[in-house]
Amino acid sequence: LGDVYKRQEMKIIYILFAGLCLLSCEKTKIEDVIREVEPDQPSSIHYYYSYKAGEVINAEKLGYASGEFMPGCTYIYGDTLFIANTQNGHFSVELYSLSAHQKLGSLNTWTYNDAMQTFGNYVEAISVANERLYLANISSCIDVFDVHTLKIITRIGNRNWGHGNTQLFHTHAMAIVDDYIIVRMKDGLQVTLQSDVSAEKYQNINYYSRGSLDGFDVNNGFYSHQMAVDTTGLVFLADYGQYGNRKIHVIDTTLIQQGSNITMTTSQTLPLEFNPRGIALYKNLMYISAADGSIRCYDREKKKFFLTFKSVPGYTFKGGQKLLVYNNRLWVTDVSTREIVGVDIFRNVIEEYE
């Protein structure tokens, strides 16, 4: 028994010594310190995550007056952060340089067939694939631009909601995997092929697949939905569930086939006890913004929630909605503060010796 107490005391001494070393040198890694103290002893490693607020982007930073900017979805391509402005009367997509920390420009008007066009409503989802910028608009269309020149290429849907072969029934979320453009419409899923998208088919592009409506609530309240894609190509859909179907749908693109009433979701679908509004993936973690303003953390390997937070050092969330993970930063769109905050993610390690 005395040997057990002695080993416990030595373990505490090693960890305290590691902490003192860290305080004296910020660049020292805790795992390196512990291994240097006791390199030959068997050990077990445990990881935990911590967070700290970084850059905050708001109306002033984007050149808007108060009340002219409401942040929506975001997307990062290269050094550019694309930000949807969902404020009525100011619908646009803002371009922001991550390295220069300043606005690059706005996409709010364009010319098609010598006629000036604007967004008919706000952009709900942004994606880039094959040098094309896809902007899914709540008004039943996806406008497609050249990502470099921002010149219009074509449009999927015709801004008139419905279930016709070339129509979209509103667009609440979007993800692109290989040739598939997957959209969460008002009442279910619809897939269009990238290979069918061309300038010649403007507003006349047929859908490829429509999903079964089983397990999907009609989004009459126009609540926030969002999709995220993992490294294997699975699509995770944060489905608000206005009438009780609150869940994270997991969409397997190998199940997609031409036709209608196609089952695309899998048994991995996760029922929830809260209404999700946004989702982002990071390593084995899934971040979900909830309707109560919190952000929930789910471990996909252990299949359990392990953390809920409404604040991080440097920022308190009041209405987190759309989420985005890029490198080691979680971008949170807060519709209550009308800001987008970049939250740095730190993966920390504790090594315990036997």
Short mmCIF file of C-alpha atoms in Angstrom, two decimals:
data_model
loop_
_atom_site.label_atom_id
_atom_site.label_comp_id
_atom_site.label_asym_id
_atom_site.label_seq_id
_atom_site.Cartn_x
_atom_site.Cartn_y
_atom_site.Cartn_z
CA LEU A 1 0.00 0.00 0.00
CA GLY A 2 2.91 2.30 0.76
CA ASP A 3 4.26 1.76 -2.77
CA VAL A 4 0.88 2.77 -4.26
CA TYR A 5 0.86 6.05 -2.29
CA LYS A 6 4.44 6.70 -3.31
CA ARG A 7 3.64 6.21 -7.01
CA GLN A 8 0.63 8.56 -6.70
CA GLU A 9 2.78 11.19 -4.99
CA MET A 10 5.44 10.90 -7.70
CA LYS A 11 2.75 11.26 -10.40
CA ILE A 12 1.54 14.49 -8.81
CA ILE A 13 5.11 15.76 -8.58
CA TYR A 14 5.71 15.01 -12.29
CA ILE A 15 2.58 16.89 -13.37
CA LEU A 16 3.35 19.87 -11.12
CA PHE A 17 6.87 19.99 -12.46
CA ALA A 18 5.51 19.91 -16.02
CA GLY A 19 3.20 22.81 -15.21
CA LEU A 20 6.06 24.89 -13.82
CA CYS A 21 8.07 24.22 -16.96
CA LEU A 22 5.15 25.35 -19.10
CA LEU A 23 4.83 28.59 -17.18
CA SER A 24 8.47 29.34 -17.81
CA CYS A 25 8.33 28.56 -21.53
CA GLU A 26 5.14 29.01 -23.55
CA LYS A 27 6.41 26.93 -26.47
CA THR A 28 7.13 23.84 -24.39
CA LYS A 29 4.65 21.02 -24.94
CA ILE A 30 3.39 19.27 -21.84
CA GLU A 31 3.92 15.82 -23.37
CA ASP A 32 7.59 16.68 -24.03
CA VAL A 33 8.07 17.91 -20.47
CA ILE A 34 6.61 14.77 -18.91
CA ARG A 35 8.59 12.45 -21.15
CA GLU A 36 11.76 14.32 -20.27
CA VAL A 37 10.99 13.92 -16.54
CA GLU A 38 10.25 10.20 -16.69
CA PRO A 39 10.92 8.81 -20.19
CA ASP A 40 11.06 5.09 -19.42
CA GLN A 41 7.85 4.56 -17.45
CA PRO A 42 4.66 3.14 -19.06
CA SER A 43 1.96 5.76 -19.43
CA SER A 44 -1.52 6.50 -20.75
CA ILE A 45 -2.42 9.61 -22.73
CA HIS A 46 -5.67 11.55 -22.41
CA TYR A 47 -6.77 14.45 -24.60
CA TYR A 48 -9.07 17.34 -23.83
CA TYR A 49 -10.06 20.46 -25.75
CA SER A 50 -10.06 24.08 -24.68
CA TYR A 51 -11.27 27.21 -26.48
CA LYS A 52 -10.53 30.90 -26.72
CA ALA A 53 -12.21 33.65 -28.75
CA GLY A 54 -10.13 35.26 -31.47
CA GLU A 55 -11.19 37.55 -34.30
CA VAL A 56 -14.65 39.10 -34.28
CA ILE A 57 -16.24 40.36 -37.51
CA ASN A 58 -19.18 42.76 -37.34
CA ALA A 59 -20.99 45.45 -39.31
CA GLU A 60 -18.35 48.09 -38.67
CA LYS A 61 -15.56 45.84 -39.89
CA LEU A 62 -17.46 45.20 -43.12
CA GLY A 63 -18.32 48.84 -43.71
CA TYR A 64 -21.99 48.66 -42.76
CA ALA A 65 -23.97 50.92 -40.50
CA SER A 66 -25.71 49.48 -37.48
CA GLY A 67 -28.79 47.57 -38.59
CA GLU A 68 -27.51 46.95 -42.13
CA PHE A 69 -25.72 43.67 -41.40
CA MET A 70 -27.04 40.34 -40.14
CA PRO A 71 -24.50 37.50 -40.46
CA GLY A 72 -25.56 34.22 -42.01
CA CYS A 73 -23.66 31.24 -43.36
CA THR A 74 -19.91 31.33 -43.99
CA TYR A 75 -17.40 29.49 -46.16
CA ILE A 76 -13.62 29.66 -46.53
CA TYR A 77 -11.86 29.27 -49.87
CA GLY A 78 -8.14 29.95 -49.84
CA ASP A 79 -7.59 33.12 -47.83
CA THR A 80 -11.13 34.39 -48.36
CA LEU A 81 -13.94 34.11 -45.86
CA PHE A 82 -17.32 34.36 -47.61
CA ILE A 83 -20.05 35.76 -45.37
CA ALA A 84 -23.74 35.94 -46.20
CA ASN A 85 -25.47 39.18 -45.19
CA THR A 86 -29.07 38.17 -44.50
CA GLN A 87 -30.31 41.62 -43.48
CA ASN A 88 -33.43 42.57 -45.39
CA GLY A 89 -32.63 45.25 -47.97
CA HIS A 90 -28.91 44.45 -47.89
CA PHE A 91 -28.72 40.87 -49.18
CA SER A 92 -25.17 40.11 -50.26
CA VAL A 93 -22.14 37.87 -49.87
CA GLU A 94 -19.19 39.64 -48.29
CA LEU A 95 -15.59 38.71 -49.07
CA TYR A 96 -13.13 39.05 -46.19
CA SER A 97 -9.36 38.49 -46.17
CA LEU A 98 -8.27 36.26 -43.30
CA SER A 99 -4.63 37.33 -43.54
CA ALA A 100 -5.20 41.07 -43.98
CA HIS A 101 -8.19 41.12 -41.60
CA GLN A 102 -10.16 43.40 -43.89
CA LYS A 103 -13.02 43.40 -46.36
CA LEU A 104 -12.16 42.55 -49.97
CA GLY A 105 -15.50 43.36 -51.57
CA SER A 106 -19.18 42.47 -51.87
CA LEU A 107 -21.22 40.38 -54.25
CA ASN A 108 -24.68 41.91 -54.36
CA THR A 109 -25.38 42.64 -58.03
CA TRP A 110 -24.42 41.06 -61.33
CA THR A 111 -25.38 41.18 -64.99
CA TYR A 112 -27.12 38.41 -66.90
CA ASN A 113 -28.16 38.92 -70.54
CA ASP A 114 -27.42 42.64 -70.20
CA ALA A 115 -29.83 42.96 -67.27
CA MET A 116 -28.83 43.84 -63.71
CA GLN A 117 -29.75 41.23 -61.11
CA THR A 118 -29.72 41.08 -57.33
CA PHE A 119 -30.38 38.40 -54.71
CA GLY A 120 -34.11 37.84 -54.44
CA ASN A 121 -33.65 36.86 -50.81
CA TYR A 122 -30.85 35.83 -48.43
CA VAL A 123 -28.20 33.18 -49.06
CA GLU A 124 -28.62 30.10 -46.82
CA ALA A 125 -25.53 28.08 -47.81
CA ILE A 126 -22.23 28.65 -49.60
CA SER A 127 -19.92 26.11 -51.22
CA VAL A 128 -17.09 26.03 -53.76
CA ALA A 129 -16.41 23.14 -56.13
CA ASN A 130 -14.52 22.95 -59.42
CA GLU A 131 -13.77 26.69 -59.37
CA ARG A 132 -17.47 27.48 -59.05
CA LEU A 133 -19.10 29.40 -56.22
CA TYR A 134 -22.52 27.93 -55.35
CA LEU A 135 -24.86 30.24 -53.43
CA ALA A 136 -28.02 28.50 -52.23
CA ASN A 137 -30.74 31.11 -51.82
CA ILE A 138 -33.79 30.67 -49.63
CA SER A 139 -35.89 31.83 -52.62
CA SER A 140 -35.71 28.42 -54.33
CA CYS A 141 -32.56 28.73 -56.39
CA ILE A 142 -28.80 28.22 -56.40
CA ASP A 143 -26.85 30.94 -58.20
CA VAL A 144 -23.55 29.70 -59.62
CA PHE A 145 -20.59 32.05 -60.16
CA ASP A 146 -16.98 31.80 -61.24
CA VAL A 147 -15.20 31.84 -57.87
CA HIS A 148 -12.35 34.00 -59.21
CA THR A 149 -14.15 36.58 -61.36
CA LEU A 150 -17.54 36.41 -59.57
CA LYS A 151 -19.25 36.43 -62.95
CA ILE A 152 -22.55 34.58 -63.12
CA ILE A 153 -22.44 31.18 -64.83
CA THR A 154 -25.93 29.78 -64.38
CA ARG A 155 -28.80 29.19 -61.98
CA ILE A 156 -30.29 25.99 -60.58
CA GLY A 157 -34.01 26.50 -59.98
CA ASN A 158 -36.03 29.46 -61.17
CA ARG A 159 -36.88 31.32 -57.92
CA ASN A 160 -40.40 29.86 -58.03
CA TRP A 161 -40.85 27.19 -55.36
CA GLY A 162 -42.35 23.88 -56.30
CA HIS A 163 -41.70 20.24 -57.17
CA GLY A 164 -41.26 20.55 -60.92
CA ASN A 165 -38.32 18.78 -62.56
CA THR A 166 -36.29 22.01 -62.71
CA GLN A 167 -37.52 23.55 -59.45
CA LEU A 168 -36.32 23.77 -55.86
CA PHE A 169 -38.71 24.04 -52.92
CA HIS A 170 -36.69 26.60 -50.96
CA THR A 171 -33.08 25.80 -50.06
CA HIS A 172 -32.25 25.59 -46.37
CA ALA A 173 -28.89 23.77 -46.47
CA MET A 174 -26.44 22.53 -49.09
CA ALA A 175 -23.38 20.29 -49.40
CA ILE A 176 -21.39 19.21 -52.46
CA VAL A 177 -19.79 15.77 -52.55
CA ASP A 178 -18.18 14.58 -55.79
CA ASP A 179 -20.80 15.14 -58.52
CA TYR A 180 -23.68 15.58 -56.08
CA ILE A 181 -25.15 18.94 -55.06
CA ILE A 182 -27.29 17.96 -52.08
CA VAL A 183 -29.93 20.37 -50.82
CA ARG A 184 -32.24 20.26 -47.81
CA MET A 185 -35.42 21.73 -49.22
CA LYS A 186 -38.46 22.79 -47.22
CA ASP A 187 -39.75 19.22 -47.07
CA GLY A 188 -36.81 16.89 -47.79
CA LEU A 189 -33.67 16.27 -49.83
CA GLN A 190 -32.96 16.94 -53.50
CA VAL A 191 -29.83 16.22 -55.52
CA THR A 192 -28.58 17.89 -58.70
CA LEU A 193 -25.49 16.75 -60.59
CA GLN A 194 -22.59 19.16 -61.04
CA SER A 195 -22.04 17.62 -64.46
CA ASP A 196 -25.52 18.81 -65.49
CA VAL A 197 -24.83 22.41 -64.46
CA SER A 198 -24.06 24.62 -67.47
CA ALA A 199 -24.68 28.14 -68.74
CA GLU A 200 -26.92 26.75 -71.49
CA LYS A 201 -29.31 25.25 -68.92
CA TYR A 202 -29.94 28.45 -67.00
CA GLN A 203 -32.99 27.89 -64.75
CA ASN A 204 -33.65 24.65 -66.66
CA ILE A 205 -31.52 22.04 -64.87
CA ASN A 206 -33.39 18.85 -63.97
CA TYR A 207 -33.01 17.30 -60.55
CA TYR A 208 -31.28 13.91 -60.41
CA SER A 209 -32.68 12.49 -57.19
CA ARG A 210 -35.31 13.36 -54.59
CA GLY A 211 -35.30 11.83 -51.15
CA SER A 212 -37.92 10.05 -49.13
CA LEU A 213 -39.79 12.39 -46.80
CA ASP A 214 -39.73 9.87 -43.94
CA GLY A 215 -38.21 11.43 -40.81
CA PHE A 216 -38.23 14.99 -42.18
CA ASP A 217 -40.39 17.81 -40.85
CA VAL A 218 -41.69 20.48 -43.21
CA ASN A 219 -39.79 23.66 -42.34
CA ASN A 220 -42.76 26.03 -42.28
CA GLY A 221 -40.97 28.24 -39.76
CA PHE A 222 -37.92 28.69 -42.03
CA TYR A 223 -35.64 27.65 -39.15
CA SER A 224 -31.90 27.36 -39.65
CA HIS A 225 -30.54 24.08 -41.03
CA GLN A 226 -26.97 23.24 -42.02
CA MET A 227 -24.88 20.47 -43.60
CA ALA A 228 -21.29 19.39 -42.97
CA VAL A 229 -19.23 16.77 -44.81
CA ASP A 230 -16.71 14.45 -43.14
CA THR A 231 -13.53 13.04 -44.67
CA THR A 232 -15.32 9.89 -45.86
CA GLY A 233 -17.97 11.81 -47.78
CA LEU A 234 -20.80 11.32 -45.29
CA VAL A 235 -23.06 14.37 -45.02
CA PHE A 236 -24.31 15.42 -41.58
CA LEU A 237 -27.48 17.51 -41.62
CA ALA A 238 -28.55 19.52 -38.58
CA ASP A 239 -32.31 19.22 -39.00
CA TYR A 240 -34.18 21.65 -36.75
CA GLY A 241 -37.30 19.51 -36.46
CA GLN A 242 -40.09 22.04 -36.15
CA TYR A 243 -42.64 19.31 -35.38
CA GLY A 244 -40.49 16.98 -33.29
CA ASN A 245 -38.06 15.36 -35.76
CA ARG A 246 -35.04 16.98 -34.10
CA LYS A 247 -32.00 15.11 -35.28
CA ILE A 248 -28.68 14.96 -37.07
CA HIS A 249 -29.41 13.13 -40.30
CA VAL A 250 -26.48 11.20 -41.75
CA ILE A 251 -26.64 11.06 -45.55
CA ASP A 252 -24.65 8.39 -47.39
CA THR A 253 -23.99 9.47 -50.97
CA THR A 254 -23.59 5.82 -52.06
CA LEU A 255 -27.35 5.47 -51.48
CA ILE A 256 -28.18 8.26 -53.94
CA GLN A 257 -29.71 7.05 -57.17
CA GLN A 258 -31.73 8.61 -59.94
CA GLY A 259 -35.41 8.97 -59.26
CA SER A 260 -37.70 10.07 -56.44
CA ASN A 261 -38.59 8.82 -52.95
CA ILE A 262 -35.00 7.64 -52.52
CA THR A 263 -33.77 6.78 -49.00
CA MET A 264 -30.44 8.57 -48.57
CA THR A 265 -30.13 8.62 -44.77
CA THR A 266 -28.54 5.88 -42.66
CA SER A 267 -28.97 4.24 -39.26
CA GLN A 268 -26.24 6.58 -37.98
CA THR A 269 -28.84 9.36 -37.82
CA LEU A 270 -28.79 10.85 -34.31
CA PRO A 271 -32.07 11.82 -32.57
CA LEU A 272 -31.76 14.90 -30.35
CA GLU A 273 -33.49 16.35 -27.31
CA PHE A 274 -32.94 19.89 -28.55
CA ASN A 275 -33.43 21.79 -31.82
CA PRO A 276 -30.16 22.05 -33.78
CA ARG A 277 -29.46 25.15 -35.87
CA GLY A 278 -25.92 24.61 -37.15
CA ILE A 279 -23.22 21.95 -37.38
CA ALA A 280 -19.46 21.66 -37.97
CA LEU A 281 -17.03 18.73 -37.79
CA TYR A 282 -13.54 18.71 -36.29
CA LYS A 283 -11.52 15.49 -36.08
CA ASN A 284 -13.75 13.07 -34.13
CA LEU A 285 -15.90 15.90 -32.77
CA MET A 286 -19.21 17.31 -33.91
CA TYR A 287 -20.17 20.84 -32.86
CA ILE A 288 -23.89 21.61 -32.88
CA SER A 289 -25.47 24.99 -32.17
CA ALA A 290 -28.75 24.67 -30.31
CA ALA A 291 -31.85 26.85 -30.29
CA ASP A 292 -31.18 27.75 -26.63
CA GLY A 293 -28.00 29.59 -27.64
CA SER A 294 -25.56 26.92 -26.50
CA ILE A 295 -23.01 24.93 -28.46
CA ARG A 296 -23.00 21.18 -27.83
CA CYS A 297 -19.96 18.96 -28.38
CA TYR A 298 -20.45 15.35 -29.47
CA ASP A 299 -17.73 12.69 -29.63
CA ARG A 300 -18.39 10.65 -32.77
CA GLU A 301 -16.13 7.80 -31.65
CA LYS A 302 -17.59 7.44 -28.16
CA LYS A 303 -21.06 8.35 -29.45
CA LYS A 304 -21.93 10.73 -26.66
CA PHE A 305 -22.24 14.42 -25.82
CA PHE A 306 -19.58 15.55 -23.39
CA LEU A 307 -19.65 19.35 -23.26
CA THR A 308 -22.12 22.23 -23.50
CA PHE A 309 -20.99 25.83 -23.40
CA LYS A 310 -22.47 29.29 -23.92
CA SER A 311 -19.21 31.17 -23.55
CA VAL A 312 -15.48 30.81 -24.09
CA PRO A 313 -12.69 33.03 -22.74
CA GLY A 314 -13.20 36.34 -24.53
CA TYR A 315 -16.76 35.86 -25.79
CA THR A 316 -20.30 35.03 -24.62
CA PHE A 317 -22.66 33.54 -27.20
CA LYS A 318 -26.22 34.79 -27.28
CA GLY A 319 -27.60 33.32 -30.49
CA GLY A 320 -25.16 30.95 -32.18
CA GLN A 321 -26.46 29.61 -35.45
CA LYS A 322 -24.35 28.66 -38.50
CA LEU A 323 -20.99 27.03 -37.74
CA LEU A 324 -17.80 26.48 -39.72
CA VAL A 325 -14.54 24.74 -38.84
CA TYR A 326 -11.41 25.61 -40.77
CA ASN A 327 -7.99 24.43 -39.61
CA ASN A 328 -8.09 24.81 -35.83
CA ARG A 329 -10.73 27.50 -35.61
CA LEU A 330 -14.49 27.30 -35.12
CA TRP A 331 -16.37 30.19 -36.70
CA VAL A 332 -19.69 30.92 -35.00
CA THR A 333 -22.38 33.11 -36.53
CA ASP A 334 -24.22 34.82 -33.68
CA VAL A 335 -27.49 36.31 -34.90
CA SER A 336 -28.19 37.98 -31.55
CA THR A 337 -24.93 39.93 -31.34
CA ARG A 338 -24.86 40.25 -35.16
CA GLU A 339 -21.25 39.11 -35.15
CA ILE A 340 -19.10 36.27 -36.41
CA VAL A 341 -16.51 35.10 -33.92
CA GLY A 342 -13.54 32.86 -34.61
CA VAL A 343 -12.95 30.49 -31.70
CA ASP A 344 -9.51 28.89 -31.53
CA ILE A 345 -9.52 25.16 -30.72
CA PHE A 346 -6.69 23.80 -28.57
CA ARG A 347 -6.11 20.05 -28.27
CA ASN A 348 -4.37 19.43 -24.96
CA VAL A 349 -2.74 16.27 -23.67
CA ILE A 350 -2.34 14.73 -20.23
CA GLU A 351 0.03 11.80 -19.88
CA GLU A 352 -0.33 9.66 -16.78
CA TYR A 353 2.31 7.24 -15.54
CA GLU A 354 1.59 3.97 -13.83
#
